[in-house]
XYZ file of N, CA and C in Angstrom:
330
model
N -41.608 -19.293 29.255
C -41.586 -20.743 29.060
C -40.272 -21.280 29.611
N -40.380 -22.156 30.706
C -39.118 -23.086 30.806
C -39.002 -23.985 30.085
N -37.638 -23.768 29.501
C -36.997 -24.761 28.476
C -36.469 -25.841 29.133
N -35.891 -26.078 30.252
C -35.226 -26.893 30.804
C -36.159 -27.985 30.982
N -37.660 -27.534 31.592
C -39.283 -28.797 31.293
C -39.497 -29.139 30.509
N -39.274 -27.999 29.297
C -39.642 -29.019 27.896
C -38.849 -29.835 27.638
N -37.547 -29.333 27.773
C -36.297 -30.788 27.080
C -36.874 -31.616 28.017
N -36.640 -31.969 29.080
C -36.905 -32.947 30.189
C -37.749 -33.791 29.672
N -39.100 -33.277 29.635
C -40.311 -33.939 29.620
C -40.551 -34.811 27.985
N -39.501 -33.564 27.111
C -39.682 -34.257 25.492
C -39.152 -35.395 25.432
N -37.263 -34.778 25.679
C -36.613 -36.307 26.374
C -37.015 -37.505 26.429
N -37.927 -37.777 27.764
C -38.442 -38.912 27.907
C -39.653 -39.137 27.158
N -40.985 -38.268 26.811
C -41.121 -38.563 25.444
C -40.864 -39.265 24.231
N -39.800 -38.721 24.056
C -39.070 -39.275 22.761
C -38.445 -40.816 22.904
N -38.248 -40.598 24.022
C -37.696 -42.529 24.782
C -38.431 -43.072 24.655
N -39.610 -42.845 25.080
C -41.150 -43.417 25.029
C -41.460 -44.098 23.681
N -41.092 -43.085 23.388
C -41.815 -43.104 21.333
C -40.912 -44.149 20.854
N -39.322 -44.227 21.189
C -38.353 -44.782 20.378
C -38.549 -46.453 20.505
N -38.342 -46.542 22.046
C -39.030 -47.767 22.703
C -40.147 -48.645 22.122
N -41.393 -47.610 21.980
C -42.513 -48.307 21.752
C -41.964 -48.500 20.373
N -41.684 -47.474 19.376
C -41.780 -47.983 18.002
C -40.885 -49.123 17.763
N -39.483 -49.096 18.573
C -38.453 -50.818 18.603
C -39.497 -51.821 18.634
N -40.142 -52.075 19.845
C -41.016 -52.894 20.081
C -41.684 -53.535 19.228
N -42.455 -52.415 18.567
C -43.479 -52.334 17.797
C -42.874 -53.268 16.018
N -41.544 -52.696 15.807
C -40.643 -52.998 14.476
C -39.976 -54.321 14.692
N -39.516 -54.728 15.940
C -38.554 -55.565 16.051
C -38.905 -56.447 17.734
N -40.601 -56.745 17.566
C -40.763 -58.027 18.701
C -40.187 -58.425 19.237
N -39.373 -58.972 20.831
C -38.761 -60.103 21.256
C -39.675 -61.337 20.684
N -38.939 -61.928 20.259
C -39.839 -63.533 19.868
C -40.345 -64.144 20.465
N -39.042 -64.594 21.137
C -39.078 -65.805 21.987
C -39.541 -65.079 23.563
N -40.034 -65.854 24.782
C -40.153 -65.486 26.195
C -37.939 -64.925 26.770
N -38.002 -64.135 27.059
C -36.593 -64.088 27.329
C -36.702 -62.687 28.728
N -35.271 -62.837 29.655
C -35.333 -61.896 30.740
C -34.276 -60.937 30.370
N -34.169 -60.392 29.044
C -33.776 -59.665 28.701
C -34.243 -57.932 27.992
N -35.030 -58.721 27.023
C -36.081 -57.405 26.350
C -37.403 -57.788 26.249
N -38.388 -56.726 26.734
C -39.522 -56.907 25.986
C -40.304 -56.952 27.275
N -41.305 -57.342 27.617
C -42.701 -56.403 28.394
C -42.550 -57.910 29.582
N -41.806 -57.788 30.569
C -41.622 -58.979 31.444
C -42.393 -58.892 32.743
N -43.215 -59.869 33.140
C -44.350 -59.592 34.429
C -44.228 -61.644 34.317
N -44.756 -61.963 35.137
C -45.124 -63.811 35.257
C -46.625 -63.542 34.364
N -47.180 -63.053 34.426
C -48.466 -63.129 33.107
C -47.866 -63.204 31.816
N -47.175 -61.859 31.742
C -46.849 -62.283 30.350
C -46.187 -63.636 29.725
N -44.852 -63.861 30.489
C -43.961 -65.071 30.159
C -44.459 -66.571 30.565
N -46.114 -66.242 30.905
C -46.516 -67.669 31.526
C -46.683 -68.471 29.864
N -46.707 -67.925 28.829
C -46.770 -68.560 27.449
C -46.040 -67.862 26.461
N -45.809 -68.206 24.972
C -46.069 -67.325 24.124
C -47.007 -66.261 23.503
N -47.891 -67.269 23.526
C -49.485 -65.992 23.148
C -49.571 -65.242 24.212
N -49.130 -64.954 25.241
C -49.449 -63.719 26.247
C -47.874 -62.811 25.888
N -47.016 -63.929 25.545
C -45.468 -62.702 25.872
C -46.119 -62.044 24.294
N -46.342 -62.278 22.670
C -46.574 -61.896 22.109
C -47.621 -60.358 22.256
N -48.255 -60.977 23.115
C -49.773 -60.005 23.249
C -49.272 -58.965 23.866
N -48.496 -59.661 24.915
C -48.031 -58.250 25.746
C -47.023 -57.284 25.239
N -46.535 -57.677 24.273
C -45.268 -56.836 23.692
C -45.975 -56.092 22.508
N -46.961 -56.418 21.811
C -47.579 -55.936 21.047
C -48.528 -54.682 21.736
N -49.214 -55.069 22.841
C -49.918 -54.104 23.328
C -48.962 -53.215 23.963
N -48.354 -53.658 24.892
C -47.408 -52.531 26.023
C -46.715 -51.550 24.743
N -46.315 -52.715 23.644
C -45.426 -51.369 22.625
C -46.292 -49.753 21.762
N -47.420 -50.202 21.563
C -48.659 -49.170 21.215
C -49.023 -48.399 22.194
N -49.124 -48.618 23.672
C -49.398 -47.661 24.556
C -47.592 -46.853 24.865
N -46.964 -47.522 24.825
C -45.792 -46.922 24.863
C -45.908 -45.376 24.046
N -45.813 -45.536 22.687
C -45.603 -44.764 21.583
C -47.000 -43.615 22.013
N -47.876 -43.937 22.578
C -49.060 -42.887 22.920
C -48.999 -42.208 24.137
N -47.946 -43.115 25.143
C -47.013 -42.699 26.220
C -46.351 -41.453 26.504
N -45.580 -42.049 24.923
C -44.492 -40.927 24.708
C -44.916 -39.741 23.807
N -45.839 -39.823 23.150
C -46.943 -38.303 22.603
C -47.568 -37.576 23.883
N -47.484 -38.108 24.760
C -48.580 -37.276 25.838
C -47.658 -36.759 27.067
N -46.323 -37.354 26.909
C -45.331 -36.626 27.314
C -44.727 -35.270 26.869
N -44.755 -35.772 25.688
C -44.345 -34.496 24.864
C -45.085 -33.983 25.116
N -46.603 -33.629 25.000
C -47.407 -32.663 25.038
C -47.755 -32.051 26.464
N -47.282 -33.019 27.436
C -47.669 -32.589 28.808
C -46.566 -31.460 29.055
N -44.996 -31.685 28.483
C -44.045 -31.140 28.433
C -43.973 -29.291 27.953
N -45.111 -29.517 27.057
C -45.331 -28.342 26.504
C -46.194 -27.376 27.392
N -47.303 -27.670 28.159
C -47.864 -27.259 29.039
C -47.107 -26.948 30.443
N -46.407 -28.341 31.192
C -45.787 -27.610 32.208
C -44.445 -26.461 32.064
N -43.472 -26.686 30.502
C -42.890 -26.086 30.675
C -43.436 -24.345 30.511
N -44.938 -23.837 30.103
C -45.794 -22.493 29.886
C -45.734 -22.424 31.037
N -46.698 -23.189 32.223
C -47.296 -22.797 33.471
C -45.793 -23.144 34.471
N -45.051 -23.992 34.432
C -44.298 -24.337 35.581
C -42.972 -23.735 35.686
N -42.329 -23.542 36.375
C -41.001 -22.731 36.875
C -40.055 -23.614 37.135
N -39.081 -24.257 37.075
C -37.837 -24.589 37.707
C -37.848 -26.190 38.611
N -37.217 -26.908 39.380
C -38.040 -27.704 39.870
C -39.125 -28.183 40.172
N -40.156 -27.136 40.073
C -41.644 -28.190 40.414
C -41.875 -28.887 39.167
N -41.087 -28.255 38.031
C -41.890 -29.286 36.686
C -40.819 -30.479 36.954
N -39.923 -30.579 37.658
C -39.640 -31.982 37.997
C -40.244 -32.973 38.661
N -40.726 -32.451 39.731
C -41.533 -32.966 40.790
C -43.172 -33.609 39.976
N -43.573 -32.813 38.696
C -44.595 -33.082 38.246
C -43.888 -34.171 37.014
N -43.021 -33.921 36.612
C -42.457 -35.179 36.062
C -42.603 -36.757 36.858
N -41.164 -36.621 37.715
C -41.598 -38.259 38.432
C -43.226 -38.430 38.708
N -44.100 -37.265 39.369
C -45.632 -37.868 39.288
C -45.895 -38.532 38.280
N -45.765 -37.692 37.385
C -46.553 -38.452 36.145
C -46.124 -39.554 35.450
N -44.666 -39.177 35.776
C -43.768 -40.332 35.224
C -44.251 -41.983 35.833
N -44.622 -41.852 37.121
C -44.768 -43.188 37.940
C -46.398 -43.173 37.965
N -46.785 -42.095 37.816
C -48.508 -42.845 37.243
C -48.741 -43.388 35.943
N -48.187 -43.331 34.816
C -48.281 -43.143 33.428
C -47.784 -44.833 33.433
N -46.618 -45.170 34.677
C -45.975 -46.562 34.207
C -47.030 -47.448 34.782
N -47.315 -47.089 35.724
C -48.391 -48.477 36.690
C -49.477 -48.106 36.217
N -50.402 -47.129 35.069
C -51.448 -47.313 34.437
C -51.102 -48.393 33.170
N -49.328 -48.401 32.820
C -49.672 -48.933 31.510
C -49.232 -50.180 32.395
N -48.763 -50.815 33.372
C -48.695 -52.023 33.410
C -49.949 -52.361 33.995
N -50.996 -51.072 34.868
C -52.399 -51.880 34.715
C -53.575 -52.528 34.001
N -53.001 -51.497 32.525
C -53.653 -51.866 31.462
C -53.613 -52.975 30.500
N -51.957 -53.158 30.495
C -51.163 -54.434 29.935
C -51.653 -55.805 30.594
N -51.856 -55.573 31.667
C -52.199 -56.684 32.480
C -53.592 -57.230 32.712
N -54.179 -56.090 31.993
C -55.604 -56.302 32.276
C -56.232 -56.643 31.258
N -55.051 -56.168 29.785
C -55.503 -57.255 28.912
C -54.923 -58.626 28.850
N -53.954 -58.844 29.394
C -53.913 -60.682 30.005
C -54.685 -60.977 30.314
N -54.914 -60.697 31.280
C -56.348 -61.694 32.224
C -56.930 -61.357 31.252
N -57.466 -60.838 30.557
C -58.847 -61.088 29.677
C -58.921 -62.379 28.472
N -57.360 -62.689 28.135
C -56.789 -63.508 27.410
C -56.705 -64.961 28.144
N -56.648 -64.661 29.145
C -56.294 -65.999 29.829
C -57.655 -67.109 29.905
């Protein structure tokens, strides 16, 4: 087992998890370009910046469970750099599924 994949992959995991659960505990309120789930859909109102911070923060936290667990698998099967290389993959599919999903429950709102 590489350990160096599991920390890695838990790591961000655990960011995942910490993130979503902030989110999840402590809403941005107001529309702001500081914290909280920012796209022109969301901040085109309140009821969408709400929606979107509520939803993006729940897929977050399920984000960051499936990291961890992916973590556990590549670090069994994978060796040394490639479980990096399978990191950023997943890392940059995992983000533009959840902003496809986030977004796709806007438009459904709109």
């Amino acid at each position: 087992m590489d350990l160096d994949n599991l920390v890695v992959f838990s790591f961000v995991g655990i960011v995942f998890v910490i993130i979503g659960v902030a989110m999840k505990w402590k809403p941005p309120k107001k529309i702001n370009s500081f914290y909280g789930y920012r796209t022109n859909r969301s901040m085109s109102s309140q009821r969408m910046w709400e929606e979107a911070n509520r939803y993006s923060a729940m897929w977050m936290i399920y984000v960051g469970i499936f990291f961890i667990f992916i973590g556990f698998i590549v670090a069994k099967f994978v060796q040394d750099i490639q479980g990096l290389g399978i990191l950023v993959g997943v890392f940059l599919t995992v983000h533009l599924l959840l902003y496809v999903m986030v977004e796709r429950r806007l438009k459904e709102l709109e």
